[in-house]
PDB file of C-alpha atoms in Angstrom:
ATOM      1  CA  MET A   1      74.681 150.135 124.044  1.00 78.00           C
ATOM      2  CA  PHE A   2      78.120 149.125 122.932  1.00 86.00           C
ATOM      3  CA  GLN A   3      79.549 152.644 124.429  1.00 90.00           C
ATOM      4  CA  VAL A   4      78.021 151.674 127.916  1.00 90.00           C
ATOM      5  CA  LEU A   5      79.469 148.398 127.921  1.00 93.00           C
ATOM      6  CA  LYS A   6      82.894 149.678 126.760  1.00 94.00           C
ATOM      7  CA  LYS A   7      82.971 152.312 129.477  1.00 94.00           C
ATOM      8  CA  ALA A   8      81.789 149.611 132.239  1.00 94.00           C
ATOM      9  CA  ILE A   9      84.662 147.268 131.085  1.00 95.00           C
ATOM     10  CA  TYR A  10      87.246 150.243 131.256  1.00 96.00           C
ATOM     11  CA  ILE A  11      85.972 151.181 134.987  1.00 95.00           C
ATOM     12  CA  PHE A  12      86.102 147.502 136.038  1.00 96.00           C
ATOM     13  CA  PHE A  13      89.764 147.144 134.671  1.00 96.00           C
ATOM     14  CA  GLY A  14      90.362 150.340 136.218  1.00 95.00           C
ATOM     15  CA  PHE A  15      89.308 149.087 139.676  1.00 96.00           C
ATOM     16  CA  ILE A  16      91.420 146.066 139.157  1.00 96.00           C
ATOM     17  CA  PHE A  17      94.582 147.749 138.179  1.00 94.00           C
ATOM     18  CA  MET A  18      94.074 150.222 141.027  1.00 94.00           C
ATOM     19  CA  SER A  19      93.946 147.264 143.497  1.00 93.00           C
ATOM     20  CA  ILE A  20      97.052 145.723 142.186  1.00 91.00           C
ATOM     21  CA  GLY A  21      98.746 149.121 142.322  1.00 89.00           C
ATOM     22  CA  PHE A  22      97.496 149.588 145.888  1.00 90.00           C
ATOM     23  CA  LEU A  23      99.032 146.259 146.712  1.00 89.00           C
ATOM     24  CA  GLY A  24     102.129 147.277 144.998  1.00 83.00           C
ATOM     25  CA  VAL A  25     102.567 150.129 147.440  1.00 82.00           C
ATOM     26  CA  ILE A  26     102.126 147.848 150.434  1.00 83.00           C
ATOM     27  CA  LEU A  27     104.019 144.685 149.122  1.00 76.00           C
ATOM     28  CA  PRO A  28     107.590 145.210 147.958  1.00 68.00           C
ATOM     29  CA  LEU A  29     107.199 142.468 145.276  1.00 70.00           C
ATOM     30  CA  LEU A  30     104.888 144.499 143.211  1.00 73.00           C
ATOM     31  CA  PRO A  31     105.877 147.958 141.426  1.00 78.00           C
ATOM     32  CA  SER A  32     102.883 150.250 141.809  1.00 83.00           C
ATOM     33  CA  ILE A  33     103.473 152.927 139.206  1.00 85.00           C
ATOM     34  CA  PRO A  34     102.827 150.925 136.174  1.00 86.00           C
ATOM     35  CA  PHE A  35      99.574 149.503 137.364  1.00 89.00           C
ATOM     36  CA  LEU A  36      98.287 152.867 138.755  1.00 92.00           C
ATOM     37  CA  ILE A  37      99.124 154.543 135.297  1.00 92.00           C
ATOM     38  CA  ILE A  38      97.105 151.881 133.692  1.00 93.00           C
ATOM     39  CA  ALA A  39      94.206 152.348 136.244  1.00 95.00           C
ATOM     40  CA  SER A  40      94.354 156.188 135.375  1.00 94.00           C
ATOM     41  CA  ILE A  41      94.065 155.344 131.593  1.00 95.00           C
ATOM     42  CA  CYS A  42      91.136 153.049 132.215  1.00 95.00           C
ATOM     43  CA  PHE A  43      89.200 155.559 134.634  1.00 95.00           C
ATOM     44  CA  PHE A  44      89.872 158.359 132.046  1.00 95.00           C
ATOM     45  CA  ARG A  45      88.331 156.159 129.188  1.00 95.00           C
ATOM     46  CA  GLY A  46      85.663 154.788 131.431  1.00 95.00           C
ATOM     47  CA  SER A  47      84.128 157.795 133.461  1.00 94.00           C
ATOM     48  CA  ASP A  48      85.017 161.371 133.806  1.00 94.00           C
ATOM     49  CA  ARG A  49      83.834 161.428 137.424  1.00 96.00           C
ATOM     50  CA  LEU A  50      85.966 158.432 138.473  1.00 94.00           C
ATOM     51  CA  ASP A  51      88.990 159.874 136.448  1.00 95.00           C
ATOM     52  CA  THR A  52      88.657 163.114 138.680  1.00 95.00           C
ATOM     53  CA  TRP A  53      88.093 161.137 141.812  1.00 96.00           C
ATOM     54  CA  PHE A  54      91.199 158.812 141.039  1.00 94.00           C
ATOM     55  CA  LYS A  55      93.453 161.778 140.334  1.00 94.00           C
ATOM     56  CA  GLY A  56      92.389 163.307 143.585  1.00 94.00           C
ATOM     57  CA  THR A  57      93.262 160.370 145.756  1.00 93.00           C
ATOM     58  CA  LYS A  58      96.586 160.641 147.675  1.00 92.00           C
ATOM     59  CA  LEU A  59      97.762 157.107 146.129  1.00 87.00           C
ATOM     60  CA  TYR A  60      97.733 158.847 142.650  1.00 91.00           C
ATOM     61  CA  GLN A  61      99.334 162.034 143.837  1.00 91.00           C
ATOM     62  CA  LYS A  62     102.057 160.534 145.917  1.00 87.00           C
ATOM     63  CA  GLU A  63     102.967 157.706 143.357  1.00 83.00           C
ATOM     64  CA  VAL A  64     101.967 158.617 139.945  1.00 88.00           C
ATOM     65  CA  GLU A  65     102.027 162.313 139.535  1.00 89.00           C
ATOM     66  CA  PRO A  66     105.376 162.965 140.092  1.00 84.00           C
ATOM     67  CA  PHE A  67     106.444 160.504 137.670  1.00 84.00           C
ATOM     68  CA  LEU A  68     104.109 161.844 134.949  1.00 86.00           C
ATOM     69  CA  ARG A  69     104.924 165.257 135.667  1.00 88.00           C
ATOM     70  CA  GLU A  70     108.876 164.999 135.771  1.00 87.00           C
ATOM     71  CA  ARG A  71     109.409 161.634 133.809  1.00 85.00           C
ATOM     72  CA  ALA A  72     111.826 160.571 136.399  1.00 87.00           C
ATOM     73  CA  LEU A  73     112.311 158.277 139.424  1.00 86.00           C
ATOM     74  CA  THR A  74     114.613 158.163 142.464  1.00 85.00           C
ATOM     75  CA  LEU A  75     117.544 155.909 142.046  1.00 89.00           C
ATOM     76  CA  ARG A  76     115.957 153.490 144.820  1.00 86.00           C
ATOM     77  CA  LYS A  77     112.719 153.331 143.172  1.00 83.00           C
ATOM     78  CA  LYS A  78     114.588 152.598 139.616  1.00 88.00           C
ATOM     79  CA  ILE A  79     116.669 149.966 141.089  1.00 89.00           C
ATOM     80  CA  TRP A  80     114.073 148.350 143.165  1.00 83.00           C
ATOM     81  CA  ILE A  81     111.674 148.097 139.898  1.00 84.00           C
ATOM     82  CA  ASN A  82     114.454 146.608 137.873  1.00 88.00           C
ATOM     83  CA  ILE A  83     115.438 144.142 140.558  1.00 88.00           C
ATOM     84  CA  MET A  84     111.642 142.770 140.734  1.00 83.00           C
ATOM     85  CA  ALA A  85     111.287 142.711 136.959  1.00 85.00           C
ATOM     86  CA  ASP A  86     114.693 141.120 136.508  1.00 89.00           C
ATOM     87  CA  SER A  87     113.647 138.329 139.021  1.00 88.00           C
ATOM     88  CA  MET A  88     110.610 137.697 137.429  1.00 86.00           C
ATOM     89  CA  ILE A  89     112.042 137.433 133.998  1.00 90.00           C
ATOM     90  CA  LEU A  90     114.982 135.231 135.387  1.00 92.00           C
ATOM     91  CA  LEU A  91     112.379 133.038 136.904  1.00 92.00           C
ATOM     92  CA  SER A  92     110.765 132.798 133.508  1.00 91.00           C
ATOM     93  CA  VAL A  93     113.808 131.914 131.641  1.00 93.00           C
ATOM     94  CA  PHE A  94     114.374 129.176 133.923  1.00 93.00           C
ATOM     95  CA  ILE A  95     111.000 127.780 133.508  1.00 93.00           C
ATOM     96  CA  VAL A  96     110.578 127.966 129.782  1.00 93.00           C
ATOM     97  CA  ASP A  97     111.899 125.339 127.497  1.00 93.00           C
ATOM     98  CA  TYR A  98     112.172 127.187 124.218  1.00 94.00           C
ATOM     99  CA  VAL A  99     115.705 128.584 123.630  1.00 94.00           C
ATOM    100  CA  TRP A 100     114.127 131.337 121.209  1.00 95.00           C
ATOM    101  CA  LEU A 101     111.919 132.550 124.177  1.00 94.00           C
ATOM    102  CA  LYS A 102     114.741 132.685 126.817  1.00 93.00           C
ATOM    103  CA  ILE A 103     116.900 134.858 124.194  1.00 95.00           C
ATOM    104  CA  LEU A 104     113.779 137.020 123.758  1.00 94.00           C
ATOM    105  CA  LEU A 105     113.362 137.395 127.687  1.00 92.00           C
ATOM    106  CA  ILE A 106     116.940 137.987 127.958  1.00 94.00           C
ATOM    107  CA  LEU A 107     116.641 140.936 125.320  1.00 94.00           C
ATOM    108  CA  ILE A 108     113.647 142.306 126.974  1.00 93.00           C
ATOM    109  CA  ALA A 109     115.624 142.522 130.023  1.00 92.00           C
ATOM    110  CA  PHE A 110     118.499 144.338 128.412  1.00 94.00           C
ATOM    111  CA  TYR A 111     116.098 146.771 126.758  1.00 94.00           C
ATOM    112  CA  LYS A 112     114.578 147.425 130.118  1.00 91.00           C
ATOM    113  CA  HIS A 113     117.774 148.486 131.641  1.00 93.00           C
ATOM    114  CA  TYR A 114     118.444 150.577 128.683  1.00 93.00           C
ATOM    115  CA  TYR A 115     115.253 152.291 128.934  1.00 91.00           C
ATOM    116  CA  PHE A 116     115.342 153.169 132.764  1.00 89.00           C
ATOM    117  CA  ILE A 117     119.045 154.318 132.355  1.00 90.00           C
ATOM    118  CA  PHE A 118     118.862 156.580 129.226  1.00 92.00           C
ATOM    119  CA  HIS A 119     115.017 157.530 129.039  1.00 90.00           C
ATOM    120  CA  ILE A 120     113.865 157.858 132.795  1.00 89.00           C
ATOM    121  CA  ARG A 121     115.763 160.467 134.747  1.00 90.00           C
ATOM    122  CA  THR A 122     117.020 159.948 138.052  1.00 90.00           C
ATOM    123  CA  ILE A 123     115.969 162.386 140.770  1.00 87.00           C
ATOM    124  CA  LYS A 124     116.822 162.618 144.547  1.00 81.00           C
TER     125      LYS A 124
END
């Protein structure tokens, strides 16, 4: 019983993250790749059939598969993801009242840039 409920929850969240990832392809404000990777993980844990279906979609093959295969992004995509993430972090820095939280957000932003520069290859 618990396994069935657990799989149903994974499937539910798989569709939620897939929808957000799809919106990220259409709307320039959302990065699509992280949400589609999370959707893939959810489908993998929730259902073999849905995992196979999702990995066969053009959305997955165009957005996620190249990143997972090569562990690389185009310079344009790297810049876009960083601009969007930095704008959200900057907005949060101005909203929060705690200095320690502002410092933490700034450190997260620096680490994100470090990771994108030194751990994710750039392709043409």
